[in-house]
mmCIF file of C-alpha atoms and ligand atoms in Angstrom:
data_model
loop_
_atom_site.group_PDB
_atom_site.id
_atom_site.type_symbol
_atom_site.label_atom_id
_atom_site.label_comp_id
_atom_site.label_asym_id
_atom_site.label_seq_id
_atom_site.Cartn_x
_atom_site.Cartn_y
_atom_site.Cartn_z
ATOM 1 C CA UNK A 8 -33.266 -34.326 145.677
ATOM 2 C CA UNK A 9 -30.820 -32.096 143.767
ATOM 3 C CA UNK A 10 -29.785 -29.052 145.756
ATOM 4 C CA UNK A 11 -29.007 -26.084 143.526
ATOM 5 C CA UNK A 12 -27.742 -22.530 143.746
ATOM 6 C CA UNK A 13 -28.796 -20.684 140.571
ATOM 7 C CA UNK A 14 -27.079 -17.640 139.084
ATOM 8 C CA UNK A 15 -29.069 -15.970 136.316
ATOM 9 C CA UNK A 16 -30.067 -12.800 134.446
ATOM 10 C CA UNK A 17 -33.783 -13.119 133.590
ATOM 11 C CA UNK A 18 -34.325 -12.666 130.590
ATOM 12 C CA UNK A 19 -36.858 -14.905 128.886
ATOM 13 C CA UNK A 20 -34.937 -18.170 128.605
ATOM 14 C CA UNK A 21 -33.581 -17.737 132.153
ATOM 15 C CA UNK A 22 -37.152 -17.219 133.380
ATOM 16 C CA UNK A 23 -38.384 -20.380 131.657
ATOM 17 C CA UNK A 24 -35.438 -22.270 133.177
ATOM 18 C CA UNK A 25 -36.310 -20.914 136.628
ATOM 19 C CA UNK A 26 -39.973 -21.886 136.218
ATOM 20 C CA UNK A 27 -38.904 -25.399 135.159
ATOM 21 C CA UNK A 28 -36.627 -25.845 138.141
ATOM 22 C CA UNK A 29 -39.269 -24.569 140.574
ATOM 23 C CA UNK A 30 -41.830 -26.999 139.123
ATOM 24 C CA UNK A 31 -39.478 -29.970 139.092
ATOM 25 C CA UNK A 32 -40.082 -32.471 141.888
ATOM 26 C CA UNK A 33 -36.393 -33.419 142.135
ATOM 27 C CA UNK A 34 -34.950 -29.928 142.608
ATOM 28 C CA UNK A 35 -34.472 -27.978 145.804
ATOM 29 C CA UNK A 36 -33.442 -24.375 145.091
ATOM 30 C CA UNK A 37 -31.363 -23.020 147.983
ATOM 31 C CA UNK A 38 -30.627 -19.559 146.600
ATOM 32 C CA UNK A 39 -30.935 -17.419 143.459
ATOM 33 C CA UNK A 40 -28.245 -14.911 142.487
ATOM 34 C CA UNK A 41 -29.811 -12.267 140.204
ATOM 35 C CA UNK A 42 -27.373 -10.305 138.117
ATOM 36 C CA UNK A 43 -26.834 -7.930 135.192
ATOM 37 C CA UNK A 44 -26.843 -9.452 131.714
ATOM 38 C CA UNK A 45 -29.983 -9.584 129.632
ATOM 39 C CA UNK A 46 -31.292 -6.771 131.898
ATOM 40 C CA UNK A 47 -29.873 -4.646 134.724
ATOM 41 C CA UNK A 48 -29.122 -6.255 138.070
ATOM 42 C CA UNK A 49 -32.015 -4.340 139.680
ATOM 43 C CA UNK A 50 -34.451 -5.566 137.026
ATOM 44 C CA UNK A 51 -33.129 -9.120 137.360
ATOM 45 C CA UNK A 52 -33.825 -9.004 141.110
ATOM 46 C CA UNK A 53 -37.354 -7.713 140.485
ATOM 47 C CA UNK A 54 -38.033 -10.406 137.900
ATOM 48 C CA UNK A 55 -36.876 -13.171 140.218
ATOM 49 C CA UNK A 56 -39.010 -11.710 143.025
ATOM 50 C CA UNK A 57 -42.000 -11.589 140.671
ATOM 51 C CA UNK A 58 -41.575 -15.214 139.562
ATOM 52 C CA UNK A 59 -41.224 -16.393 143.166
ATOM 53 C CA UNK A 60 -44.242 -14.311 144.166
ATOM 54 C CA UNK A 61 -46.406 -15.822 141.385
ATOM 55 C CA UNK A 62 -45.522 -19.237 142.750
ATOM 56 C CA UNK A 63 -46.247 -18.185 146.338
ATOM 57 C CA UNK A 64 -42.634 -18.912 147.364
ATOM 58 C CA UNK A 65 -41.267 -16.834 150.213
ATOM 59 C CA UNK A 66 -38.362 -18.850 151.544
ATOM 60 C CA UNK A 67 -35.815 -18.982 148.708
ATOM 61 C CA UNK A 68 -33.195 -16.289 149.312
ATOM 62 C CA UNK A 69 -32.691 -13.777 146.506
ATOM 63 C CA UNK A 70 -29.060 -12.711 146.358
ATOM 64 C CA UNK A 71 -27.956 -9.512 144.606
ATOM 65 C CA UNK A 72 -25.265 -10.160 142.016
ATOM 66 C CA UNK A 73 -22.822 -7.717 140.439
ATOM 67 C CA UNK A 74 -23.783 -4.787 138.217
ATOM 68 C CA UNK A 75 -21.214 -5.325 135.470
ATOM 69 C CA UNK A 76 -18.331 -7.406 134.158
ATOM 70 C CA UNK A 77 -14.786 -7.838 135.476
ATOM 71 C CA UNK A 78 -13.622 -6.167 132.273
ATOM 72 C CA UNK A 79 -15.051 -2.880 133.586
ATOM 73 C CA UNK A 80 -16.754 -2.287 130.241
ATOM 74 C CA UNK A 81 -20.127 -0.602 129.868
ATOM 75 C CA UNK A 82 -22.925 -3.138 129.743
ATOM 76 C CA UNK A 83 -25.180 -3.484 126.711
ATOM 77 C CA UNK A 84 -28.678 -4.856 127.402
ATOM 78 C CA UNK A 85 -30.915 -6.704 124.953
ATOM 79 C CA UNK A 86 -34.500 -5.313 125.050
ATOM 80 C CA UNK A 87 -35.052 -6.362 121.429
ATOM 81 C CA UNK A 88 -34.702 -10.028 122.463
ATOM 82 C CA UNK A 89 -35.900 -10.097 126.067
ATOM 83 C CA UNK A 90 -38.099 -6.982 126.363
ATOM 84 C CA UNK A 91 -37.510 -3.724 128.286
ATOM 85 C CA UNK A 92 -38.028 -5.462 131.640
ATOM 86 C CA UNK A 93 -36.719 -8.857 130.519
ATOM 87 C CA UNK A 94 -40.094 -10.611 130.305
ATOM 88 C CA UNK A 95 -41.153 -9.617 126.798
ATOM 89 C CA UNK A 96 -44.280 -7.445 127.048
ATOM 90 C CA UNK A 97 -44.892 -8.325 130.731
ATOM 91 C CA UNK A 98 -44.148 -5.657 133.309
ATOM 92 C CA UNK A 99 -43.632 -6.991 136.824
ATOM 93 C CA UNK A 100 -45.544 -4.924 139.369
ATOM 94 C CA UNK A 101 -43.460 -2.162 141.007
ATOM 95 C CA UNK A 102 -41.931 -2.954 144.392
ATOM 96 C CA UNK A 103 -42.717 -6.616 144.018
ATOM 97 C CA UNK A 104 -40.116 -7.452 146.623
ATOM 98 C CA UNK A 105 -40.964 -4.647 149.030
ATOM 99 C CA UNK A 106 -40.497 -5.947 152.529
ATOM 100 C CA UNK A 107 -38.513 -8.977 151.352
ATOM 101 C CA UNK A 108 -34.857 -9.191 152.193
ATOM 102 C CA UNK A 109 -32.388 -9.223 149.289
ATOM 103 C CA UNK A 110 -29.160 -10.782 150.490
ATOM 104 C CA UNK A 111 -25.601 -9.911 149.578
ATOM 105 C CA UNK A 112 -23.056 -12.367 148.236
ATOM 106 C CA UNK A 113 -22.154 -13.697 151.685
ATOM 107 C CA UNK A 114 -25.428 -15.634 151.560
ATOM 108 C CA UNK A 115 -24.036 -17.596 148.598
ATOM 109 C CA UNK A 116 -20.921 -18.404 150.644
ATOM 110 C CA UNK A 117 -23.139 -19.606 153.495
ATOM 111 C CA UNK A 118 -25.108 -21.889 151.157
ATOM 112 C CA UNK A 119 -21.929 -23.363 149.647
ATOM 113 C CA UNK A 120 -20.386 -23.881 153.076
ATOM 114 C CA UNK A 121 -23.501 -25.589 154.416
ATOM 115 C CA UNK A 122 -24.281 -27.867 151.453
ATOM 116 C CA UNK A 123 -20.787 -28.394 149.972
ATOM 117 C CA UNK A 124 -20.568 -31.570 147.927
ATOM 118 C CA UNK A 125 -24.357 -31.938 147.742
ATOM 119 C CA UNK A 126 -24.722 -28.637 145.905
ATOM 120 C CA UNK A 127 -24.842 -28.025 142.150
ATOM 121 C CA UNK A 128 -24.163 -24.494 140.923
ATOM 122 C CA UNK A 129 -26.225 -23.647 137.828
ATOM 123 C CA UNK A 130 -24.950 -20.543 135.992
ATOM 124 C CA UNK A 131 -27.301 -19.247 133.304
ATOM 125 C CA UNK A 132 -25.964 -15.733 132.791
ATOM 126 C CA UNK A 133 -22.639 -13.916 132.510
ATOM 127 C CA UNK A 134 -19.840 -15.575 134.486
ATOM 128 C CA UNK A 135 -19.049 -12.455 136.553
ATOM 129 C CA UNK A 136 -20.700 -13.540 139.813
ATOM 130 C CA UNK A 137 -19.240 -17.011 139.756
ATOM 131 C CA UNK A 138 -15.788 -15.555 139.058
ATOM 132 C CA UNK A 139 -16.310 -13.146 141.980
ATOM 133 C CA UNK A 140 -17.119 -16.074 144.245
ATOM 134 C CA UNK A 141 -13.844 -17.747 143.185
ATOM 135 C CA UNK A 142 -11.957 -14.499 143.846
ATOM 136 C CA UNK A 143 -13.650 -13.813 147.181
ATOM 137 C CA UNK A 144 -13.558 -17.290 148.690
ATOM 138 C CA UNK A 145 -10.847 -19.109 146.708
ATOM 139 C CA UNK A 146 -10.843 -22.221 144.525
ATOM 140 C CA UNK A 147 -10.435 -24.646 147.406
ATOM 141 C CA UNK A 148 -13.603 -23.418 149.082
ATOM 142 C CA UNK A 149 -15.566 -23.199 145.825
ATOM 143 C CA UNK A 150 -14.471 -26.577 144.492
ATOM 144 C CA UNK A 151 -16.092 -28.367 147.405
ATOM 145 C CA UNK A 152 -19.363 -28.146 145.427
ATOM 146 C CA UNK A 153 -20.582 -31.249 143.642
ATOM 147 C CA UNK A 154 -20.481 -29.735 140.133
ATOM 148 C CA UNK A 155 -21.091 -26.632 138.048
ATOM 149 C CA UNK A 156 -23.468 -26.532 135.076
ATOM 150 C CA UNK A 157 -23.252 -23.441 132.883
ATOM 151 C CA UNK A 158 -24.581 -21.993 129.637
ATOM 152 C CA UNK A 159 -21.943 -20.391 127.458
ATOM 153 C CA UNK A 160 -19.603 -20.635 124.501
ATOM 154 C CA UNK A 161 -19.732 -21.786 120.893
ATOM 155 C CA UNK A 162 -17.273 -24.426 119.693
ATOM 156 C CA UNK A 163 -16.448 -24.395 115.972
ATOM 157 C CA UNK A 164 -19.903 -22.925 115.222
ATOM 158 C CA UNK A 165 -20.974 -19.263 114.765
ATOM 159 C CA UNK A 166 -21.466 -17.061 117.804
ATOM 160 C CA UNK A 167 -24.608 -15.071 118.564
ATOM 161 C CA UNK A 168 -23.277 -11.635 119.594
ATOM 162 C CA UNK A 169 -20.270 -11.611 117.268
ATOM 163 C CA UNK A 170 -19.493 -13.894 114.334
ATOM 164 C CA UNK A 171 -17.493 -16.076 116.721
ATOM 165 C CA UNK A 172 -18.578 -15.401 120.323
ATOM 166 C CA UNK A 173 -21.580 -16.358 122.461
ATOM 167 C CA UNK A 174 -23.241 -13.725 124.698
ATOM 168 C CA UNK A 175 -22.485 -15.085 128.191
ATOM 169 C CA UNK A 176 -18.774 -15.569 127.482
ATOM 170 C CA UNK A 177 -18.444 -12.423 125.340
ATOM 171 C CA UNK A 178 -19.964 -10.093 127.958
ATOM 172 C CA UNK A 179 -17.339 -11.036 130.553
ATOM 173 C CA UNK A 180 -14.612 -13.141 128.942
ATOM 174 C CA UNK A 181 -12.202 -12.525 131.832
ATOM 175 C CA UNK A 182 -14.719 -14.042 134.237
ATOM 176 C CA UNK A 183 -15.498 -16.933 131.880
ATOM 177 C CA UNK A 184 -11.830 -17.833 131.477
ATOM 178 C CA UNK A 185 -11.171 -17.489 135.197
ATOM 179 C CA UNK A 186 -14.038 -19.822 136.084
ATOM 180 C CA UNK A 187 -13.073 -22.411 133.481
ATOM 181 C CA UNK A 188 -9.471 -22.396 134.663
ATOM 182 C CA UNK A 189 -10.218 -22.557 138.399
ATOM 183 C CA UNK A 190 -13.419 -24.585 138.633
ATOM 184 C CA UNK A 191 -13.622 -28.377 138.717
ATOM 185 C CA UNK A 192 -16.393 -30.702 137.529
ATOM 186 C CA UNK A 193 -17.805 -28.177 135.059
ATOM 187 C CA UNK A 194 -20.310 -29.053 132.340
ATOM 188 C CA UNK A 195 -20.659 -26.426 129.609
ATOM 189 C CA UNK A 196 -23.770 -26.011 127.434
ATOM 190 C CA UNK A 197 -22.648 -24.036 124.380
ATOM 191 C CA UNK A 198 -24.665 -22.816 121.399
ATOM 192 C CA UNK A 199 -23.774 -26.112 119.680
ATOM 193 C CA UNK A 200 -26.559 -27.710 121.708
ATOM 194 C CA UNK A 201 -28.639 -24.825 123.058
ATOM 195 C CA UNK A 202 -29.393 -23.552 119.529
ATOM 196 C CA UNK A 203 -31.170 -26.865 119.024
ATOM 197 C CA UNK A 204 -33.262 -26.640 122.215
ATOM 198 C CA UNK A 205 -36.207 -25.162 120.347
ATOM 199 C CA UNK A 206 -39.736 -24.579 121.542
ATOM 200 C CA UNK A 207 -42.294 -23.901 118.810
ATOM 201 C CA UNK A 208 -45.447 -21.750 118.986
ATOM 202 C CA UNK A 209 -47.550 -24.943 118.753
ATOM 203 C CA UNK A 210 -45.892 -26.472 121.818
ATOM 204 C CA UNK A 211 -46.214 -23.253 123.787
ATOM 205 C CA UNK A 212 -49.901 -22.943 122.859
ATOM 206 C CA UNK A 213 -50.461 -26.517 123.996
ATOM 207 C CA UNK A 214 -48.696 -25.827 127.311
ATOM 208 C CA UNK A 215 -50.683 -22.632 127.840
ATOM 209 C CA UNK A 216 -53.965 -24.464 127.374
ATOM 210 C CA UNK A 217 -53.076 -27.518 129.436
ATOM 211 C CA UNK A 218 -50.561 -26.558 132.117
ATOM 212 C CA UNK A 219 -51.691 -26.431 135.722
ATOM 213 C CA UNK A 220 -48.976 -23.908 136.519
ATOM 214 C CA UNK A 221 -49.599 -20.450 137.961
ATOM 215 C CA UNK A 222 -47.064 -19.365 135.318
ATOM 216 C CA UNK A 223 -49.237 -20.533 132.393
ATOM 217 C CA UNK A 224 -50.496 -17.022 131.578
ATOM 218 C CA UNK A 225 -46.886 -15.938 130.955
ATOM 219 C CA UNK A 226 -45.913 -18.678 128.502
ATOM 220 C CA UNK A 227 -47.389 -17.238 125.308
ATOM 221 C CA UNK A 228 -46.586 -13.527 125.715
ATOM 222 C CA UNK A 229 -42.964 -14.066 126.722
ATOM 223 C CA UNK A 230 -42.371 -16.796 124.146
ATOM 224 C CA UNK A 231 -43.995 -14.814 121.295
ATOM 225 C CA UNK A 232 -41.840 -11.782 122.014
ATOM 226 C CA UNK A 233 -38.653 -13.878 122.052
ATOM 227 C CA UNK A 234 -39.629 -15.949 119.012
ATOM 228 C CA UNK A 235 -40.377 -12.797 116.979
ATOM 229 C CA UNK A 236 -36.905 -11.509 117.809
ATOM 230 C CA UNK A 237 -35.317 -14.810 116.743
ATOM 231 C CA UNK A 238 -37.344 -14.841 113.508
ATOM 232 C CA UNK A 239 -35.714 -11.552 112.570
ATOM 233 C CA UNK A 240 -32.244 -12.847 113.473
ATOM 234 C CA UNK A 241 -32.599 -16.235 111.772
ATOM 235 C CA UNK A 242 -35.110 -16.063 108.909
ATOM 236 C CA UNK A 243 -37.067 -19.295 108.511
ATOM 237 C CA UNK A 244 -36.405 -20.572 112.061
ATOM 238 C CA UNK A 245 -39.268 -22.841 113.196
ATOM 239 C CA UNK A 246 -38.998 -22.232 116.924
ATOM 240 C CA UNK A 247 -36.959 -20.270 119.471
ATOM 241 C CA UNK A 248 -33.870 -21.681 121.210
ATOM 242 C CA UNK A 249 -34.524 -21.653 124.947
ATOM 243 C CA UNK A 250 -30.804 -21.865 125.759
ATOM 244 C CA UNK A 251 -30.918 -21.881 129.554
ATOM 245 C CA UNK A 252 -33.760 -24.385 129.720
ATOM 246 C CA UNK A 253 -31.551 -27.092 128.230
ATOM 247 C CA UNK A 254 -29.081 -26.733 131.117
ATOM 248 C CA UNK A 255 -31.657 -27.457 133.814
ATOM 249 C CA UNK A 256 -33.341 -30.205 131.801
ATOM 250 C CA UNK A 257 -29.970 -31.916 131.262
ATOM 251 C CA UNK A 258 -29.095 -31.663 134.940
ATOM 252 C CA UNK A 259 -32.165 -33.758 135.751
ATOM 253 C CA UNK A 260 -31.660 -35.993 132.671
ATOM 254 C CA UNK A 261 -27.942 -36.242 131.867
ATOM 255 C CA UNK A 262 -28.611 -38.713 129.040
ATOM 256 C CA UNK A 263 -30.180 -36.018 126.842
ATOM 257 C CA UNK A 264 -26.739 -34.640 125.927
ATOM 258 C CA UNK A 265 -23.478 -36.205 124.816
ATOM 259 C CA UNK A 266 -20.364 -34.563 126.208
ATOM 260 C CA UNK A 267 -16.668 -34.369 125.294
ATOM 261 C CA UNK A 268 -13.927 -33.684 127.821
ATOM 262 C CA UNK A 269 -11.522 -30.919 126.904
ATOM 263 C CA UNK A 270 -9.714 -28.034 128.558
ATOM 264 C CA UNK A 271 -11.621 -24.878 127.615
ATOM 265 C CA UNK A 272 -10.117 -21.382 127.452
ATOM 266 C CA UNK A 273 -11.851 -18.104 126.598
ATOM 267 C CA UNK A 274 -10.120 -15.266 124.728
ATOM 268 C CA UNK A 275 -10.268 -12.344 127.192
ATOM 269 C CA UNK A 276 -9.764 -9.430 124.825
ATOM 270 C CA UNK A 277 -8.923 -10.201 121.193
ATOM 271 C CA UNK A 278 -10.114 -7.431 118.893
ATOM 272 C CA UNK A 279 -11.947 -9.934 116.696
ATOM 273 C CA UNK A 280 -11.944 -13.019 118.894
ATOM 274 C CA UNK A 281 -12.988 -11.594 122.302
ATOM 275 C CA UNK A 282 -15.123 -14.131 124.159
ATOM 276 C CA UNK A 283 -14.351 -17.030 121.833
ATOM 277 C CA UNK A 284 -14.327 -20.414 123.531
ATOM 278 C CA UNK A 285 -11.429 -22.596 122.501
ATOM 279 C CA UNK A 286 -10.793 -26.305 123.002
ATOM 280 C CA UNK A 287 -8.497 -28.740 121.252
ATOM 281 C CA UNK A 288 -10.635 -30.800 118.879
ATOM 282 C CA UNK A 289 -7.769 -32.236 116.850
ATOM 283 C CA UNK A 290 -7.869 -36.023 116.495
ATOM 284 C CA UNK A 291 -5.007 -36.233 118.991
ATOM 285 C CA UNK A 292 -5.449 -33.266 121.353
ATOM 286 C CA UNK A 293 -2.652 -32.079 123.637
ATOM 287 C CA UNK A 294 -2.651 -33.910 126.939
ATOM 288 C CA UNK A 295 -4.038 -31.826 129.793
ATOM 289 C CA UNK A 296 -4.176 -32.634 133.500
ATOM 290 C CA UNK A 297 -7.495 -34.126 134.574
ATOM 291 C CA UNK A 298 -8.565 -31.221 136.819
ATOM 292 C CA UNK A 299 -8.370 -28.722 133.930
ATOM 293 C CA UNK A 300 -10.763 -30.733 131.759
ATOM 294 C CA UNK A 301 -14.358 -29.568 131.345
ATOM 295 C CA UNK A 302 -17.270 -31.541 129.938
ATOM 296 C CA UNK A 303 -18.710 -29.861 126.840
ATOM 297 C CA UNK A 304 -22.212 -30.830 125.695
ATOM 298 C CA UNK A 305 -21.890 -31.329 121.935
ATOM 299 C CA UNK A 306 -25.007 -33.310 120.993
ATOM 300 C CA UNK A 307 -28.605 -33.170 122.173
ATOM 301 C CA UNK A 308 -31.345 -35.794 122.101
ATOM 302 C CA UNK A 309 -34.009 -33.265 121.105
ATOM 303 C CA UNK A 310 -37.095 -35.538 121.404
ATOM 304 C CA UNK A 311 -36.028 -36.513 124.942
ATOM 305 C CA UNK A 312 -35.464 -32.842 125.882
ATOM 306 C CA UNK A 313 -38.880 -31.906 124.570
ATOM 307 C CA UNK A 314 -40.640 -34.766 126.316
ATOM 308 C CA UNK A 315 -39.021 -33.803 129.609
ATOM 309 C CA UNK A 316 -39.822 -30.094 129.319
ATOM 310 C CA UNK A 317 -43.421 -30.653 128.243
ATOM 311 C CA UNK A 318 -43.924 -33.105 131.120
ATOM 312 C CA UNK A 319 -42.656 -30.648 133.745
ATOM 313 C CA UNK A 320 -44.519 -27.620 132.340
ATOM 314 C CA UNK A 321 -47.782 -29.567 132.080
ATOM 315 C CA UNK A 322 -47.443 -30.845 135.588
ATOM 316 C CA UNK A 323 -47.055 -27.285 136.726
ATOM 317 C CA UNK A 324 -46.984 -27.959 140.418
ATOM 318 C CA UNK A 325 -44.548 -25.844 142.424
ATOM 319 C CA UNK A 326 -42.474 -28.062 144.668
ATOM 320 C CA UNK A 327 -40.235 -25.881 146.800
HETATM 321 C C1 LIG B 46 -27.283 -16.773 126.551
HETATM 322 O O1 LIG B 46 -27.316 -15.344 126.526
HETATM 323 C C2 LIG B 46 -28.529 -14.886 127.053
HETATM 324 O O2 LIG B 46 -29.155 -13.989 126.212
HETATM 325 C C3 LIG B 46 -29.406 -16.069 127.272
HETATM 326 O O3 LIG B 46 -30.173 -15.895 128.446
HETATM 327 C C4 LIG B 46 -28.454 -17.233 127.385
HETATM 328 O O4 LIG B 46 -28.040 -17.444 128.726
HETATM 329 C C5 LIG B 46 -27.320 -17.284 125.122
HETATM 330 O O5 LIG B 46 -26.178 -16.852 124.424
HETATM 331 CA CA1 LIG B 47 -29.170 -16.290 130.548
#
């Protein structure tokens, strides 16, 4: 059983990743930190509450994340990609978490303290909350966790919010750099691989018709909204990249990606290069001490990813 603490900003690909993890028989979700990013923090909390409610789950703590980045900048949201409420055309019912407790960040500390080296942190949104945890509780406390899996960055390939930067790192590059410098046993899933984690309309239609999941009615509307947005951004694209889904699929099936070990830095404020992820890919990179090295997923076994995802979504059973 893999114990996980998830930090996310749902958002369509975050939501599909959360559904996957809740349906996966090997995962035990101990807490969900909902934060600003694709939508506001408040909306992220409501979306998590809605997804838990649809699955009949009442005992996974929802933890309120931060409302903005460590840079102090104003936050842009992305309704054109994720929808006004973050779930494409779907509007979660108002007050979906009425009567449910929403915890503050101390709950995350409690979970880390209790589960320590059995716990994987999965970060699918901006890095602000994870950086805050490092600031609040210190690297020694935080690095007792087993590992950290995170979506972010673009190495020697185009970005998605600027020509060179990926959205999670760009939105809070100070947090991203802080985490990558302080955290140990980090695996990064950059656009290099997540851009290839495509679902197509045919696959989603098949899942909608055949899944036993209580989420099945959401698959088509949220995917169609997201895919239409991607079709405008990348003319001719055959499917939509479900970035965050690759992270959780690879955590259960590490063999679906190939990783390289490098020290990763993020440019905190360059006028043109803000949020760029940098690693030394020269044939003979500079030597770095072992604890500063991160694993970067650089290749994906797409058929294996697809087989895994289809299997879990068809199965549909909620395990928590
Ligand atoms: C990342 O940014 C968000 O829009 C997605 O949810 C994903 O985590 C991709 O750059
Ligand atoms: Ca995300």
